[in-house]
Short mmCIF file of C-alpha atoms and ligand atoms in Angstrom, two decimals:
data_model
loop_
_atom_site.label_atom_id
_atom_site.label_comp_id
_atom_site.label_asym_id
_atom_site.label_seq_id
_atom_site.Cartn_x
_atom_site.Cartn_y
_atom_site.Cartn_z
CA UNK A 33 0.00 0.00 0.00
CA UNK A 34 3.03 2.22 0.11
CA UNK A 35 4.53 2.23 -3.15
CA UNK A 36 3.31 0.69 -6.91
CA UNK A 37 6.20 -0.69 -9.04
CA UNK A 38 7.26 -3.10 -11.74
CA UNK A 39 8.00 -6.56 -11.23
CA UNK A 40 7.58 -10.26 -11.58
CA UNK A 41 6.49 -12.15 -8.74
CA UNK A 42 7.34 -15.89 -8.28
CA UNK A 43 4.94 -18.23 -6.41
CA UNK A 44 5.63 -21.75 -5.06
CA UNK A 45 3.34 -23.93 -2.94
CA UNK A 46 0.60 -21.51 -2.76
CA UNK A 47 3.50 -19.00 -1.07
CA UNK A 48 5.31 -16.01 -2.73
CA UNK A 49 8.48 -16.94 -2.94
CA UNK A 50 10.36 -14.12 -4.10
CA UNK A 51 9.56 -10.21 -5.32
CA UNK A 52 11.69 -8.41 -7.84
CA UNK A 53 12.50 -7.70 -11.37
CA UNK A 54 13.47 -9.56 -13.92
CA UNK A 55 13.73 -13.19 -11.81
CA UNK A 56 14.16 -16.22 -13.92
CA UNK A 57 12.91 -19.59 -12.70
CA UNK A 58 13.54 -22.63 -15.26
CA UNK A 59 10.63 -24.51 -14.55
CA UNK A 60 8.40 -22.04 -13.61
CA UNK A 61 4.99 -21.69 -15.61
CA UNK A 62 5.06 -17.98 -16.92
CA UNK A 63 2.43 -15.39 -17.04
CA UNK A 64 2.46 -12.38 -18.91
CA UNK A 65 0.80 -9.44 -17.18
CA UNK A 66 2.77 -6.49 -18.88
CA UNK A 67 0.38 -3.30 -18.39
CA UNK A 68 -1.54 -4.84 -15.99
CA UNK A 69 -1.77 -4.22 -12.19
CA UNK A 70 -1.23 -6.09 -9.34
CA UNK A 71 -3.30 -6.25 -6.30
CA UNK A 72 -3.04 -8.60 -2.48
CA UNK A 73 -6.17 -10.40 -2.64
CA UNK A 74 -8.74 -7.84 -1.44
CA UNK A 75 -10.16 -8.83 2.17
CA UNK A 76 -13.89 -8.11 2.86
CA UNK A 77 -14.19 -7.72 6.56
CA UNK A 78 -18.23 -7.13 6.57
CA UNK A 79 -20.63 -10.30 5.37
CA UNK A 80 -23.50 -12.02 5.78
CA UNK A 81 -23.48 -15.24 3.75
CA UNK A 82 -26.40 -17.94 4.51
CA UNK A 83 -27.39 -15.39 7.52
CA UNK A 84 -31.33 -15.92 8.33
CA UNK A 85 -32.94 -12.36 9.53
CA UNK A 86 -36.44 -10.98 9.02
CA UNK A 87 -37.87 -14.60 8.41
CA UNK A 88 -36.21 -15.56 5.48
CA UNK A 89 -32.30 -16.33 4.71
CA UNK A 90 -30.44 -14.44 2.18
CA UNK A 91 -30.05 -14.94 -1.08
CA UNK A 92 -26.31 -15.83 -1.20
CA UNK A 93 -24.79 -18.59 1.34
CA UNK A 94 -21.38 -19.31 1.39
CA UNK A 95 -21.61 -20.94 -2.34
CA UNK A 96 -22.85 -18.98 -4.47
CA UNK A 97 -21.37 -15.65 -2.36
CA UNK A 98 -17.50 -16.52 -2.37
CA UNK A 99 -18.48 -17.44 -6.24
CA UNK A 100 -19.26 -13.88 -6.84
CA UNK A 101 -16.30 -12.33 -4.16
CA UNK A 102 -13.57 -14.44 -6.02
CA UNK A 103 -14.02 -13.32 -9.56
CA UNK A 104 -14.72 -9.87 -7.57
CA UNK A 105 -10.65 -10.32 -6.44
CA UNK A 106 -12.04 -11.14 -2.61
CA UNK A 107 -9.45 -14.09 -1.47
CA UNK A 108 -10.47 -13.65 2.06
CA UNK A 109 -14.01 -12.67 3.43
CA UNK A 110 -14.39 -12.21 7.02
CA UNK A 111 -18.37 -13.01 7.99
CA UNK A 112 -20.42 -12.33 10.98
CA UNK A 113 -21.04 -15.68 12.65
CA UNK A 114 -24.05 -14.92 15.09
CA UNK A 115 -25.10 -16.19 18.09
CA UNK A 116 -28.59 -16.49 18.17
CA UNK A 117 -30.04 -15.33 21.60
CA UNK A 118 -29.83 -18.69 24.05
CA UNK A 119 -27.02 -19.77 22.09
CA UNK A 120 -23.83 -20.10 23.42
CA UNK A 121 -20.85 -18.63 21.19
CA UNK A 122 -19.40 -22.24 20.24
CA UNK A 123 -22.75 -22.85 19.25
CA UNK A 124 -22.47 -19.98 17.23
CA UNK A 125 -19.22 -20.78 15.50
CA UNK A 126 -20.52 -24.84 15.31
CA UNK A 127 -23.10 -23.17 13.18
CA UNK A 128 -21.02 -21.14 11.07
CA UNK A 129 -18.50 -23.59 10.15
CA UNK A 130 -21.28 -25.63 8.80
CA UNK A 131 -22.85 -23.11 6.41
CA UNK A 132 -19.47 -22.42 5.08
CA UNK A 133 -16.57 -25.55 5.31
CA UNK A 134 -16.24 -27.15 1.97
CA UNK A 135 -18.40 -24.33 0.25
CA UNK A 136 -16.15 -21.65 0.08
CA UNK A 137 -14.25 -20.89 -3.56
CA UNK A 138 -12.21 -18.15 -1.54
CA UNK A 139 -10.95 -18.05 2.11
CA UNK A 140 -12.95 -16.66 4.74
CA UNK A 141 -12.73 -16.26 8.32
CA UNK A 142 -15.47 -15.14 11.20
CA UNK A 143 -16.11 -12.42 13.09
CA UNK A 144 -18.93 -13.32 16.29
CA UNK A 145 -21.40 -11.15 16.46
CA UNK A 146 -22.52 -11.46 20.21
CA UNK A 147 -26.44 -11.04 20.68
CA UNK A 148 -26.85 -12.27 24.34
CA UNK A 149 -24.40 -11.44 26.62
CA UNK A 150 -24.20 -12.94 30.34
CA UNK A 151 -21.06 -14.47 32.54
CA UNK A 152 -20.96 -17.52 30.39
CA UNK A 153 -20.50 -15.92 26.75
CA UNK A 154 -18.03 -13.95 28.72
CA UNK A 155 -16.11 -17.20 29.45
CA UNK A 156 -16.22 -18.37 25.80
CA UNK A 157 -14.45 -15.22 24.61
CA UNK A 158 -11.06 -16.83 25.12
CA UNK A 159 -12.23 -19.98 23.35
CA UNK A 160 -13.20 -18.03 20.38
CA UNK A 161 -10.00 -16.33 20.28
CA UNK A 162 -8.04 -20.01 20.25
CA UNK A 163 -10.48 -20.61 17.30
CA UNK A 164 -9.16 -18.12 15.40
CA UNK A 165 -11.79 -14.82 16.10
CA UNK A 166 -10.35 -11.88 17.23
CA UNK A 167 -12.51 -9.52 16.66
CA UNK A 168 -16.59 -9.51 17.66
CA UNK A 169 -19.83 -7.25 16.07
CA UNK A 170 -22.47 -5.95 18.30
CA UNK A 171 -25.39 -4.28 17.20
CA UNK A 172 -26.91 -1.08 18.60
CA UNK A 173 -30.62 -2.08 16.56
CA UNK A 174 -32.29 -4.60 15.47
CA UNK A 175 -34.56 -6.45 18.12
CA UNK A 176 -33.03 -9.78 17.61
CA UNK A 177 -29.07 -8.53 18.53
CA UNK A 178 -29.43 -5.49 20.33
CA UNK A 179 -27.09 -5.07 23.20
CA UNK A 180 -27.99 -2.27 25.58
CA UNK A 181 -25.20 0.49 26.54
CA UNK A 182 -24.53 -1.54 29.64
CA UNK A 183 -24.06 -4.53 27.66
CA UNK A 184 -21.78 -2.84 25.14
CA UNK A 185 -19.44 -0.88 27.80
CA UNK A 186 -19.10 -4.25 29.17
CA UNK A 187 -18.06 -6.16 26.24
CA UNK A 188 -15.83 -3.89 24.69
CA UNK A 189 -13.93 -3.40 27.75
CA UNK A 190 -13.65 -7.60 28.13
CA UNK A 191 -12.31 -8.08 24.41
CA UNK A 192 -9.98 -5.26 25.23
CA UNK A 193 -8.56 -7.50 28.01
CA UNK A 194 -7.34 -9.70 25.19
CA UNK A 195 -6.60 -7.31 22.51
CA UNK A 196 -9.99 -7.83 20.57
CA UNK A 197 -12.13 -4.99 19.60
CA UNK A 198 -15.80 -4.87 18.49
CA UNK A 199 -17.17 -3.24 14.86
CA UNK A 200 -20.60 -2.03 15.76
CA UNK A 201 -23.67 -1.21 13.72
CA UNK A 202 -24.79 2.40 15.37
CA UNK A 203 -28.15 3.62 14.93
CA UNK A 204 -30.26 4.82 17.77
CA UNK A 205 -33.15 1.76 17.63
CA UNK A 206 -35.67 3.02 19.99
CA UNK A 207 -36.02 6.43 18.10
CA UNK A 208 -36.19 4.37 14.52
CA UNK A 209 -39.45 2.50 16.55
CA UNK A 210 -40.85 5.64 17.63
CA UNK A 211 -40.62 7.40 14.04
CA UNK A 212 -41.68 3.61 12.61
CA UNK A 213 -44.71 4.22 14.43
CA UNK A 214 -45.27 7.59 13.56
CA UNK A 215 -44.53 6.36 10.20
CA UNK A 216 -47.22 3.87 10.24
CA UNK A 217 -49.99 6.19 11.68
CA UNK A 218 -49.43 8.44 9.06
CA UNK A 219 -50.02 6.04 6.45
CA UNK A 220 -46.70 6.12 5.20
CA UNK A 221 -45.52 2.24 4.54
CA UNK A 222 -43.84 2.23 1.43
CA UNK A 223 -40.07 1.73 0.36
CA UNK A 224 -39.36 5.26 0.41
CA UNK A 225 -40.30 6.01 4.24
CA UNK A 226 -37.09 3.50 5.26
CA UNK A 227 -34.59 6.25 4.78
CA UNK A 228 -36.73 8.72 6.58
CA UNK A 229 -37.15 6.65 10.07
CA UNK A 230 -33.21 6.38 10.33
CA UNK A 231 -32.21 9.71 9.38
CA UNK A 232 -28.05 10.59 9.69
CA UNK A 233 -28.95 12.08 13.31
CA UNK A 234 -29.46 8.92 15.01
CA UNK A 235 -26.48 7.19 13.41
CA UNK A 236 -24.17 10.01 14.59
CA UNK A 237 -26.02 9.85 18.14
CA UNK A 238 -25.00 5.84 18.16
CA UNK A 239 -21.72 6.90 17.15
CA UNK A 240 -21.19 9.65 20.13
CA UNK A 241 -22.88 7.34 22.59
CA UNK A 242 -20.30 4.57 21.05
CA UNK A 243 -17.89 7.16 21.50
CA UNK A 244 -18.54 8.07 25.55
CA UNK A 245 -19.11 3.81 26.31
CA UNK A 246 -15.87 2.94 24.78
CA UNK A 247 -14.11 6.09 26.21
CA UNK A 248 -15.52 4.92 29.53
CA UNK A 249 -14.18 1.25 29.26
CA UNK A 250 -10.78 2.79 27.66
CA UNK A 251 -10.76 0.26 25.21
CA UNK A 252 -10.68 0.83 21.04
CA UNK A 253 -13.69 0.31 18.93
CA UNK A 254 -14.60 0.16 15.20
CA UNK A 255 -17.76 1.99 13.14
CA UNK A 256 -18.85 -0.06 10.69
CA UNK A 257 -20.46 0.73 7.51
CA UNK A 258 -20.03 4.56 8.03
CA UNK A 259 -22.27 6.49 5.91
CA UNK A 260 -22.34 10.35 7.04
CA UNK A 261 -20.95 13.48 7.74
CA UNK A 262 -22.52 13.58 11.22
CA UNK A 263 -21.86 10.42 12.44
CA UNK A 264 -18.34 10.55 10.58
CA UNK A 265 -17.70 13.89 12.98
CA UNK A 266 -18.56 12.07 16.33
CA UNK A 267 -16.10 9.66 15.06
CA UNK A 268 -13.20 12.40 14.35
CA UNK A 269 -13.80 14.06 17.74
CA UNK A 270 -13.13 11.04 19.51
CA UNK A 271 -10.47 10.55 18.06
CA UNK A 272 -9.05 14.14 19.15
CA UNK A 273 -9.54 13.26 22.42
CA UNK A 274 -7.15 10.32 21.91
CA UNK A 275 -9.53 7.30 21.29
CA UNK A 276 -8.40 4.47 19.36
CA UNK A 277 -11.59 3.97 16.82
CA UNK A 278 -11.50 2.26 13.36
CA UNK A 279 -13.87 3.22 10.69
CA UNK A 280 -15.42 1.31 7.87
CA UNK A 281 -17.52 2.53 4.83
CA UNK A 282 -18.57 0.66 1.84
CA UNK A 283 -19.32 1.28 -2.24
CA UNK A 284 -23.09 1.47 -1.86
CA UNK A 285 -22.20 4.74 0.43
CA UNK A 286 -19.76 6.09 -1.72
CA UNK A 287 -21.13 5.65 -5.03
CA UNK A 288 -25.38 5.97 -4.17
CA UNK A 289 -27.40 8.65 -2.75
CA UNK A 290 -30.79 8.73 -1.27
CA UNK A 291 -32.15 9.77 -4.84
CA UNK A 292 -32.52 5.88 -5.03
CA UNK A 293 -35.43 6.08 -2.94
CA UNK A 294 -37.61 8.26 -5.13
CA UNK A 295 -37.38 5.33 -7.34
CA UNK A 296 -41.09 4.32 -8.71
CA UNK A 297 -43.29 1.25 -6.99
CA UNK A 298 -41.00 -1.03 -5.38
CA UNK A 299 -37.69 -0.06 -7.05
CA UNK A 300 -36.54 1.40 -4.21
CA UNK A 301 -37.00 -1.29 -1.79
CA UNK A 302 -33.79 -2.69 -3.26
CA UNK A 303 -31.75 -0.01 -1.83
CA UNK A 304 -33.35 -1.01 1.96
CA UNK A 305 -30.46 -1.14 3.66
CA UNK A 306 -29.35 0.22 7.36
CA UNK A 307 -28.17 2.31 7.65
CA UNK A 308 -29.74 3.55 4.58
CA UNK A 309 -28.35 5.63 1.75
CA UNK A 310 -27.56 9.35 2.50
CA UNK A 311 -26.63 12.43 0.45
CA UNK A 312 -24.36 13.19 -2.58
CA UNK A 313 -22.31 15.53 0.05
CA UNK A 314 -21.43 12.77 2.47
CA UNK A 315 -20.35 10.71 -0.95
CA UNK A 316 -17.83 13.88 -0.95
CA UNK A 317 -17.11 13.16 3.02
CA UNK A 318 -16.30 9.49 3.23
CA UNK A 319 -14.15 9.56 -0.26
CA UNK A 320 -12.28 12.53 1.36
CA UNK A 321 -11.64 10.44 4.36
CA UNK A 322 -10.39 7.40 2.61
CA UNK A 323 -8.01 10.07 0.81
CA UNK A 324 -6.69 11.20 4.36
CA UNK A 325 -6.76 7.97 5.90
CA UNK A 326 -9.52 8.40 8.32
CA UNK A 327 -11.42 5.20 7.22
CA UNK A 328 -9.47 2.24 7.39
CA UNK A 329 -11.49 -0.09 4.98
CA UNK A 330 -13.91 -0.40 2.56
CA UNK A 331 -15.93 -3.47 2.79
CA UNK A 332 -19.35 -4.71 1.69
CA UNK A 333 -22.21 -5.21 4.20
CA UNK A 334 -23.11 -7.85 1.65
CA UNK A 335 -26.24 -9.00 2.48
CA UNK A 336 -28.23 -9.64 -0.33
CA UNK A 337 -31.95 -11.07 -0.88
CA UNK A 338 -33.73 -11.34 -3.83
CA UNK A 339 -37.04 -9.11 -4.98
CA UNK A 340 -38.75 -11.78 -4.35
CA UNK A 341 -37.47 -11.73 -0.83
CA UNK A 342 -37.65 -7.95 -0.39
CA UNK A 343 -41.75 -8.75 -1.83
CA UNK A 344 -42.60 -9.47 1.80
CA UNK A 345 -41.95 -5.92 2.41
CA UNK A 346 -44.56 -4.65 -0.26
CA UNK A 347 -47.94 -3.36 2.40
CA UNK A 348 -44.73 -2.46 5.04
CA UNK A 349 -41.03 -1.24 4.42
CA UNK A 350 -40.45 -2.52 7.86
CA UNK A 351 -40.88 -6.05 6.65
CA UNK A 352 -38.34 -5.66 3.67
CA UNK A 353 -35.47 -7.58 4.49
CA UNK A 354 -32.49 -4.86 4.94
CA UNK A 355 -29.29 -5.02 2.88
CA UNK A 356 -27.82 -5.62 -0.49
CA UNK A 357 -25.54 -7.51 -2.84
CA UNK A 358 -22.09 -6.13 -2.83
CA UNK A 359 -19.14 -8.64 -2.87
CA UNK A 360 -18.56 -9.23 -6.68
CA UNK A 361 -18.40 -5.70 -7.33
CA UNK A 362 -16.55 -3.85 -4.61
CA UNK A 363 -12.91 -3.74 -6.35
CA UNK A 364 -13.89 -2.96 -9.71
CA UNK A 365 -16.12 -0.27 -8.73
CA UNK A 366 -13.32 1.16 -6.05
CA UNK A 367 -10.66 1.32 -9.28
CA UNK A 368 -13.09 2.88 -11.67
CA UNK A 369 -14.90 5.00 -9.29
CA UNK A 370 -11.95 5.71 -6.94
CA UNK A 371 -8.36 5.27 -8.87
CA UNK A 372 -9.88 6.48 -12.58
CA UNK A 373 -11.81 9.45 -11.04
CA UNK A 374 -8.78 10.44 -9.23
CA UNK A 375 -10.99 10.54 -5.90
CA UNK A 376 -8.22 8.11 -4.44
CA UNK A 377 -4.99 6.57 -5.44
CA UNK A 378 -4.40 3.47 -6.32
CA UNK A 379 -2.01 2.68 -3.22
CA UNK A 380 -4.52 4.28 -1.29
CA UNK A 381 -7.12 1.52 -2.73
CA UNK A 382 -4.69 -1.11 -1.77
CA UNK A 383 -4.73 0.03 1.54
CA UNK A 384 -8.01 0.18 2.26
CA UNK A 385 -9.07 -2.81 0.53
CA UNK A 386 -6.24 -5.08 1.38
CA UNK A 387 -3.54 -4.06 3.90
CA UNK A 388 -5.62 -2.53 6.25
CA UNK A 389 -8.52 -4.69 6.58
CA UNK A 390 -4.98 -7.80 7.05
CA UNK A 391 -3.52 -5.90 9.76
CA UNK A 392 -7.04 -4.81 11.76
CA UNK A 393 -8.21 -8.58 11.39
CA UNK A 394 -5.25 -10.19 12.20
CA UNK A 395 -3.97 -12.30 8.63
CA UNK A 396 -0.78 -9.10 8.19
CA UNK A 397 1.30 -10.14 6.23
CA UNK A 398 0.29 -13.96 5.47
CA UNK A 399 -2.54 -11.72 3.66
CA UNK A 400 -2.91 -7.94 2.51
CA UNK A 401 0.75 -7.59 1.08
CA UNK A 402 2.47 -9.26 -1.76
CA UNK A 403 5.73 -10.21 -0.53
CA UNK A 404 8.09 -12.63 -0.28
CA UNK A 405 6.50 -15.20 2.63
CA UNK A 406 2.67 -14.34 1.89
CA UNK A 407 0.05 -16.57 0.62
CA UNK A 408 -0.11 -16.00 -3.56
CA UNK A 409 -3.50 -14.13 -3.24
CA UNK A 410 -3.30 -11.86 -6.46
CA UNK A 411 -5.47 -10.09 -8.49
CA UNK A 412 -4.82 -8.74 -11.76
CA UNK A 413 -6.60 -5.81 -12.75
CA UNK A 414 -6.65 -5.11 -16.47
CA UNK A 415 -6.63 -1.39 -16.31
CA UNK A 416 -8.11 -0.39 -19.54
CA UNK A 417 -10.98 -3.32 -19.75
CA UNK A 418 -14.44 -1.89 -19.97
CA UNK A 419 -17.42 -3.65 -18.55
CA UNK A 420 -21.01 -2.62 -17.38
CA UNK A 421 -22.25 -3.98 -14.37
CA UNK A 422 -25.49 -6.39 -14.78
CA UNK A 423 -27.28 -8.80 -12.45
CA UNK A 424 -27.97 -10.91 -15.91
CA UNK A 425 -23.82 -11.58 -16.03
CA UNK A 426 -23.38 -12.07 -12.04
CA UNK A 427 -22.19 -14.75 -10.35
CA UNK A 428 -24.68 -13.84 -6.98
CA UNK A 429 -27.98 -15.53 -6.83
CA UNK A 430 -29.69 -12.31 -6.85
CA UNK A 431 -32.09 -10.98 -9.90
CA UNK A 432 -30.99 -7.53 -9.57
CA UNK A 433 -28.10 -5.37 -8.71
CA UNK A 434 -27.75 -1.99 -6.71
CA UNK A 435 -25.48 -0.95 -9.37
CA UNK A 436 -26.96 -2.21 -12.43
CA UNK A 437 -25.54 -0.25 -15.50
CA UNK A 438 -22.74 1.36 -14.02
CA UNK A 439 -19.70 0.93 -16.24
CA UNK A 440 -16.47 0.13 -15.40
CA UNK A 441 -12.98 0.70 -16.68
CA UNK A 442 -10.64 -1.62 -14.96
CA UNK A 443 -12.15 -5.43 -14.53
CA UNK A 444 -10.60 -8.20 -12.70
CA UNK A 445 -8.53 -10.34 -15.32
CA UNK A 446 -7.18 -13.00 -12.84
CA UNK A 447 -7.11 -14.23 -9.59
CA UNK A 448 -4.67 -16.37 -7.52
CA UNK A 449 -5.25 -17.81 -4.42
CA UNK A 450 -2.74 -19.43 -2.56
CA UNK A 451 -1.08 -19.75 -5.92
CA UNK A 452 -4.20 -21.45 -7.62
CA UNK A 453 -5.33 -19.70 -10.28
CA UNK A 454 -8.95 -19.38 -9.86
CA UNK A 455 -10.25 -16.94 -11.83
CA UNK A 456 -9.22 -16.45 -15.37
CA UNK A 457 -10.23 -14.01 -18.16
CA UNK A 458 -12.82 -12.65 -15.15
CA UNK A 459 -14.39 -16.36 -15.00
CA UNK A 460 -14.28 -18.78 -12.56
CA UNK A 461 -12.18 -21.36 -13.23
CA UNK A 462 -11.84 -23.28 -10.16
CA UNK A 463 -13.98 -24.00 -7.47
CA UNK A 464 -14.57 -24.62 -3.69
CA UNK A 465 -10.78 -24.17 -2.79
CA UNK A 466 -11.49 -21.29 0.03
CA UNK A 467 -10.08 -22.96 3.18
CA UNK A 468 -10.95 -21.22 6.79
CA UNK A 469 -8.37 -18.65 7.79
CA UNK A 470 -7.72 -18.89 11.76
CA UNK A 471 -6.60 -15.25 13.03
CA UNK A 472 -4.08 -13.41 14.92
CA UNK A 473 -4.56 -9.91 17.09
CA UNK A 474 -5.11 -7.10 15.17
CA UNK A 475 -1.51 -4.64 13.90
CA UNK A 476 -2.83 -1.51 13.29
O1 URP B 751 -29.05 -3.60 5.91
C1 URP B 751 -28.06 -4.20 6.28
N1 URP B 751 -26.93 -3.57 6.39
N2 URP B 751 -28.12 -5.49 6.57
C2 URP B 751 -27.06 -6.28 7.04
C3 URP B 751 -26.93 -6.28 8.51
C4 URP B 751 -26.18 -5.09 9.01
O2 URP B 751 -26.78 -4.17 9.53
O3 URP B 751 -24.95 -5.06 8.92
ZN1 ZN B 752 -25.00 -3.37 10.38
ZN1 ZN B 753 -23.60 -5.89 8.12
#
């Protein structure tokens, strides 16, 4: 993420073996990539895969999801394993491991997201680490995971006994319910009132009560999927005060804006997402804090369901399921929208999409770096290759796409993992190799 140069790259054993220019290797099999760029497999640290919420299960599971991050250039997603409340965490994980062992076609790794806390979930946290989770996800909404600020100040202070940390969603639930209700006495049930009950206010209030809990237990903390300027400025005045916080963001923040949700009929419930899209000017915010390196990574909140799915939503928006499709198209859309534009460079993209989300997860610098002692996760970028982004050509099992017609310049030409080639000519050419990825404590 520091520097872009010229060079060949020699892989054995599913290992990068050596780094430089012009290295000659006899038996080596050769592959020509003059004029195109190379990338560390990106990481997505933010998905739901097989993840059952609202009474349904998304669209992608671990299949048909890694399909679609792989010829994305994803080697590595990190999902949110959730415990259920009543579960116990190794329930949890039990759970996850099933959904995804043998499925995968890149690696992934787990996050926990805790939903019930209580003395004996504290007592697993050690087990989880040994298991290879190091970080956690608590939720601020949502009936089903909601932690209360007690809750929260206690479990972020207990991972920070271990050097964990928490990403957590931050919206203010109980004032979403109130304006739900007000919502719903006014009549006002369709797609385009979801974006009105969680307005930017009562993400930034999460964040600055986020902010004081955190500060209280002295421990760090991430944001995840940070969409606005308000929230994003609770965030930054922590942070003057000498609090260790992490940020996320992802595309559908950067690249949409809430004009999605004058979309006719149903059209917009495909942009229900939470937090949900905000203005063109906090577009101009969170690219402008990638550039200064005030959000550490841009990941997906994949979390997709069909139209079908989001049907079940049609008399109420608050029975749409919430979130979006995102993993097959975060990289292409960062280069074209982000390195082409000039919004960010394309070390900077590296960074954000690779290197940071290694060292914050723990996998620095088996993954996020291509160097001499990492896994061979590479992906070739054919700078100049246009494309225009279409469910019809996807790998997802979705029937629609949050970015349908947006063109790119800059697709993903191949893909290595651990020194596989997997992904050739942007197809698939190999499948199910993802193995699970047990991680350190965080670098960064
Ligand atoms: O709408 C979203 N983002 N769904 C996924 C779950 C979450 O909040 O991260
Ligand atoms: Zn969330
Ligand atoms: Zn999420």
């Amino acid at each position: 993420g520091n520097r872009s140069w010229k060079a060949d790259v020699l892989m054995e054993d599913g290992i990068i073996y050596k780094v430089g220019e012009n290295l000659q290797q006899e038996e080596a099999k050769v592959y020509d990539v003059t004029g195109k760029l190379l990338f560390p497999g990106f990481i997505d640290g933010h998905t739901h895969l097989d993840l059952e919420v609202s009474n349904t299960v998304t669209a992608d599971d671990f299949e048909t999801g890694t399909k679609a991050a792989v010829v994305g250039g994803t080697t590595l997603v990190i999902d949110f394993a959730t415990q259920n409340k009543g579960e116990t965490l190794k329930e949890a994980l039990q759970n996850w491991h099933k959904k995804a062992d043998g499925k995968c076609s890149c690696d992934y790794a787990f996050h926990m997201a805790i939903s019930d806390w209580n003395d004996y979930v504290r007592g697993e946290i050690q087990d989880m680490i040994r298991e290879g989770i190091t970080s956690f996800k608590l939720y601020m909404t949502y009936p089903a995971m909601i932690l209360n600020d007690g809750e929260l100040y206690e479990v972020i202070k207990e991972l920070n006994k271990y050097d964990c940390f928490a990403g957590v969603h931050c919206e203010n639930a109980d004032l979403i319910d109130a304006l739900i209700r007000e919502a719903r006495k006014a009549g006002k049930l369709g797609p385009d009132t979801h974006p009105k009950v969680r307005p930017p206010q009562l993400e930034a209030e999460a964040v600055h009560r986020l902010m004081t809990i955190a500060a209280q237990a002295e421990a760090p903390v991430m944001v995840v999927h940070l969409t606005c300027e308000e929230a994003y400025e609770e965030l930054i005045a922590a942070r003057a005060k000498g609090q260790t916080v992490y940020a996320e963001t992802c595309p559908q923040y950067l690249l949409l804006d809430d004009s999605v949700y004058g979309k006719d009929g149903f059209e917009a419930a495909k942009y229900v997402c939470s937090p949900p899209i905000r203005k063109k000017k906090d577009q101009e915010v969170l690219w402008k804090a990638i550039r200064e390196g005030q959000i550490q990574t841009v990941a997906t909140d994949q979390c997709s369901f069909t139209m079908k799915q989001k049907e079940m939503g049609r008399e109420d928006f608050t029975k749409i399921p919430n979130g979006m499709p995102g993993v097959e198209t975060r990289g292409p859309l960062m280069f074209t929208y982000g390195v082409r534009e000039g919004r960010i460079s394309q070390e900077q993209m590296c960074k954000v999409l690779s290197e940071n989300p290694a060292k914050l997860y723990g996998v620095y610098p088996r993954k996020g770096v291509i160097q001499s002692g990492s896994d061979a996760d590479i992906v070739i970028i054919d700078p100049e290759k246009e494309g225009v982004i279409s469910a019809a050509t996807q790998m997802y099992n979705m029937d629609y796409s949050p970015f349908e017609g947006f063109s790119l310049r800059g697709c993903i030409e191949k893909v290595f993992l651990r020194g596989r080639l997997v992904v050739d000519g942007g197809r698939l050419v190999e499948e199910k190799t993802g193995t699970y990825i047990a991680r350190e404590k965080r670098q960064l």
